Amino acid sequence: MDVVDALQGRDMPAILGPSWTALSKILETRRSEIENHPQQTFQYGSTDRHKLDVYYPEPATVSPDKPVPVLFFIYGGGFVNGDRKMAPPFDLAYTNVGVFFA
């Protein structure tokens, strides 16, 4: 993340591309771990956009007699556009958010 640290300025359009590129390279080294994390997708409506991805903690890390916290992550798009999946090489970005907090 030294690349992100070295970016000058605070203008979002100027730093977004280099930040995404740096992050995607880091995530790529952990692709298998991220893609194989316990996860399930639920359909809650009639269109392809009506899907909810649930990421679970690794079973060995949870005690069955204790509650598990829940985090809701709503990806960008203002509920009018966007997608829960992005095209490579950025396809791991949203998935990693679920895996990280699970």
PDB file of C-alpha atoms in Angstrom:
ATOM      1  CA  MET A   1       0.000   0.000   0.000  1.00  0.00           C
ATOM      2  CA  ASP A   2       3.039   2.256  -0.296  1.00  0.00           C
ATOM      3  CA  VAL A   3       1.616   3.247  -3.694  1.00  0.00           C
ATOM      4  CA  VAL A   4      -1.501   4.663  -2.030  1.00  0.00           C
ATOM      5  CA  ASP A   5       0.543   6.371   0.677  1.00  0.00           C
ATOM      6  CA  ALA A   6       2.657   8.097  -1.985  1.00  0.00           C
ATOM      7  CA  LEU A   7      -0.331   9.562  -3.863  1.00  0.00           C
ATOM      8  CA  GLN A   8      -0.468  13.333  -3.768  1.00  0.00           C
ATOM      9  CA  GLY A   9      -3.639  15.346  -3.344  1.00  0.00           C
ATOM     10  CA  ARG A  10      -7.125  14.513  -2.170  1.00  0.00           C
ATOM     11  CA  ASP A  11      -9.023  14.640  -5.456  1.00  0.00           C
ATOM     12  CA  MET A  12     -11.030  11.390  -5.563  1.00  0.00           C
ATOM     13  CA  PRO A  13     -10.890  10.870  -9.360  1.00  0.00           C
ATOM     14  CA  ALA A  14      -7.098  11.285  -9.292  1.00  0.00           C
ATOM     15  CA  ILE A  15      -6.475   8.752  -6.533  1.00  0.00           C
ATOM     16  CA  LEU A  16      -9.240   6.204  -7.120  1.00  0.00           C
ATOM     17  CA  GLY A  17      -7.660   4.442 -10.114  1.00  0.00           C
ATOM     18  CA  PRO A  18      -4.186   4.008  -8.596  1.00  0.00           C
ATOM     19  CA  SER A  19      -5.730   2.923  -5.277  1.00  0.00           C
ATOM     20  CA  TRP A  20      -7.911   0.264  -6.944  1.00  0.00           C
ATOM     21  CA  THR A  21      -4.957  -0.991  -8.969  1.00  0.00           C
ATOM     22  CA  ALA A  22      -2.761  -1.320  -5.866  1.00  0.00           C
ATOM     23  CA  LEU A  23      -5.528  -3.063  -3.908  1.00  0.00           C
ATOM     24  CA  SER A  24      -6.374  -5.479  -6.722  1.00  0.00           C
ATOM     25  CA  LYS A  25      -2.748  -6.660  -6.898  1.00  0.00           C
ATOM     26  CA  ILE A  26      -2.750  -7.416  -3.167  1.00  0.00           C
ATOM     27  CA  LEU A  27      -6.100  -9.207  -3.335  1.00  0.00           C
ATOM     28  CA  GLU A  28      -4.981 -11.274  -6.331  1.00  0.00           C
ATOM     29  CA  THR A  29      -2.279 -12.923  -4.194  1.00  0.00           C
ATOM     30  CA  ARG A  30      -5.087 -14.185  -1.912  1.00  0.00           C
ATOM     31  CA  ARG A  31      -7.673 -15.014  -4.602  1.00  0.00           C
ATOM     32  CA  SER A  32      -8.092 -18.672  -3.639  1.00  0.00           C
ATOM     33  CA  GLU A  33      -8.525 -17.874   0.065  1.00  0.00           C
ATOM     34  CA  ILE A  34     -11.056 -15.119  -0.674  1.00  0.00           C
ATOM     35  CA  GLU A  35     -13.095 -17.144  -3.189  1.00  0.00           C
ATOM     36  CA  ASN A  36     -13.210 -20.255  -0.976  1.00  0.00           C
ATOM     37  CA  HIS A  37     -14.398 -18.530   2.201  1.00  0.00           C
ATOM     38  CA  PRO A  38     -17.786 -19.824   3.494  1.00  0.00           C
ATOM     39  CA  GLN A  39     -20.441 -17.803   1.671  1.00  0.00           C
ATOM     40  CA  GLN A  40     -23.970 -18.229   0.347  1.00  0.00           C
ATOM     41  CA  THR A  41     -26.049 -16.136  -2.050  1.00  0.00           C
ATOM     42  CA  PHE A  42     -29.786 -15.760  -1.451  1.00  0.00           C
ATOM     43  CA  GLN A  43     -32.323 -14.655  -4.076  1.00  0.00           C
ATOM     44  CA  TYR A  44     -34.917 -12.326  -2.512  1.00  0.00           C
ATOM     45  CA  GLY A  45     -36.733 -11.050  -5.594  1.00  0.00           C
ATOM     46  CA  SER A  46     -37.500 -11.831  -9.203  1.00  0.00           C
ATOM     47  CA  THR A  47     -34.506 -10.230 -10.941  1.00  0.00           C
ATOM     48  CA  ASP A  48     -30.781 -10.935 -10.964  1.00  0.00           C
ATOM     49  CA  ARG A  49     -30.291  -7.721  -8.967  1.00  0.00           C
ATOM     50  CA  HIS A  50     -32.270  -9.156  -6.036  1.00  0.00           C
ATOM     51  CA  LYS A  51     -29.446 -11.088  -4.394  1.00  0.00           C
ATOM     52  CA  LEU A  52     -27.913 -11.023  -0.944  1.00  0.00           C
ATOM     53  CA  ASP A  53     -24.443 -12.441  -0.289  1.00  0.00           C
ATOM     54  CA  VAL A  54     -23.878 -13.762   3.231  1.00  0.00           C
ATOM     55  CA  TYR A  55     -20.320 -14.434   4.397  1.00  0.00           C
ATOM     56  CA  TYR A  56     -19.901 -16.693   7.404  1.00  0.00           C
ATOM     57  CA  PRO A  57     -17.050 -16.879   9.911  1.00  0.00           C
ATOM     58  CA  GLU A  58     -14.794 -19.910   9.588  1.00  0.00           C
ATOM     59  CA  PRO A  59     -16.521 -22.640  11.665  1.00  0.00           C
ATOM     60  CA  ALA A  60     -13.432 -23.174  13.837  1.00  0.00           C
ATOM     61  CA  THR A  61     -13.520 -19.526  14.962  1.00  0.00           C
ATOM     62  CA  VAL A  62     -17.077 -19.485  16.326  1.00  0.00           C
ATOM     63  CA  SER A  63     -18.494 -20.814  19.560  1.00  0.00           C
ATOM     64  CA  PRO A  64     -21.949 -22.362  18.998  1.00  0.00           C
ATOM     65  CA  ASP A  65     -23.245 -20.969  22.303  1.00  0.00           C
ATOM     66  CA  LYS A  66     -22.299 -17.332  21.626  1.00  0.00           C
ATOM     67  CA  PRO A  67     -23.928 -14.811  19.271  1.00  0.00           C
ATOM     68  CA  VAL A  68     -22.089 -13.813  16.125  1.00  0.00           C
ATOM     69  CA  PRO A  69     -22.043 -10.152  15.032  1.00  0.00           C
ATOM     70  CA  VAL A  70     -23.585  -9.227  11.690  1.00  0.00           C
ATOM     71  CA  LEU A  71     -22.378  -6.518   9.307  1.00  0.00           C
ATOM     72  CA  PHE A  72     -24.496  -5.254   6.401  1.00  0.00           C
ATOM     73  CA  PHE A  73     -22.415  -3.898   3.526  1.00  0.00           C
ATOM     74  CA  ILE A  74     -24.358  -2.126   0.806  1.00  0.00           C
ATOM     75  CA  TYR A  75     -22.202  -1.533  -2.241  1.00  0.00           C
ATOM     76  CA  GLY A  76     -22.323   1.744  -4.143  1.00  0.00           C
ATOM     77  CA  GLY A  77     -24.829   2.718  -6.772  1.00  0.00           C
ATOM     78  CA  GLY A  78     -27.407   4.657  -4.783  1.00  0.00           C
ATOM     79  CA  PHE A  79     -29.918   1.820  -5.219  1.00  0.00           C
ATOM     80  CA  VAL A  80     -30.339   2.820  -8.874  1.00  0.00           C
ATOM     81  CA  ASN A  81     -27.304   1.297 -10.615  1.00  0.00           C
ATOM     82  CA  GLY A  82     -24.163  -0.704  -9.955  1.00  0.00           C
ATOM     83  CA  ASP A  83     -23.609  -4.381  -9.366  1.00  0.00           C
ATOM     84  CA  ARG A  84     -22.541  -6.588  -6.493  1.00  0.00           C
ATOM     85  CA  LYS A  85     -19.815  -8.068  -8.701  1.00  0.00           C
ATOM     86  CA  MET A  86     -17.138  -6.168 -10.614  1.00  0.00           C
ATOM     87  CA  ALA A  87     -15.162  -7.285 -13.652  1.00  0.00           C
ATOM     88  CA  PRO A  88     -11.582  -8.537 -13.205  1.00  0.00           C
ATOM     89  CA  PRO A  89      -9.119  -7.433 -12.013  1.00  0.00           C
ATOM     90  CA  PHE A  90     -11.377  -5.683  -9.480  1.00  0.00           C
ATOM     91  CA  ASP A  91     -13.728  -8.633  -8.937  1.00  0.00           C
ATOM     92  CA  LEU A  92     -12.314  -9.427  -5.492  1.00  0.00           C
ATOM     93  CA  ALA A  93     -12.922  -5.969  -4.014  1.00  0.00           C
ATOM     94  CA  TYR A  94     -16.500  -6.387  -2.719  1.00  0.00           C
ATOM     95  CA  THR A  95     -15.991 -10.087  -2.012  1.00  0.00           C
ATOM     96  CA  ASN A  96     -13.014  -9.251   0.173  1.00  0.00           C
ATOM     97  CA  VAL A  97     -15.138  -6.878   2.277  1.00  0.00           C
ATOM     98  CA  GLY A  98     -17.445  -9.774   3.189  1.00  0.00           C
ATOM     99  CA  VAL A  99     -14.564 -12.160   3.827  1.00  0.00           C
ATOM    100  CA  PHE A 100     -12.637  -9.635   5.919  1.00  0.00           C
ATOM    101  CA  PHE A 101     -15.513  -8.972   8.299  1.00  0.00           C
ATOM    102  CA  ALA A 102     -16.687 -12.604   8.463  1.00  0.00           C
TER     103      ALA A 102
END
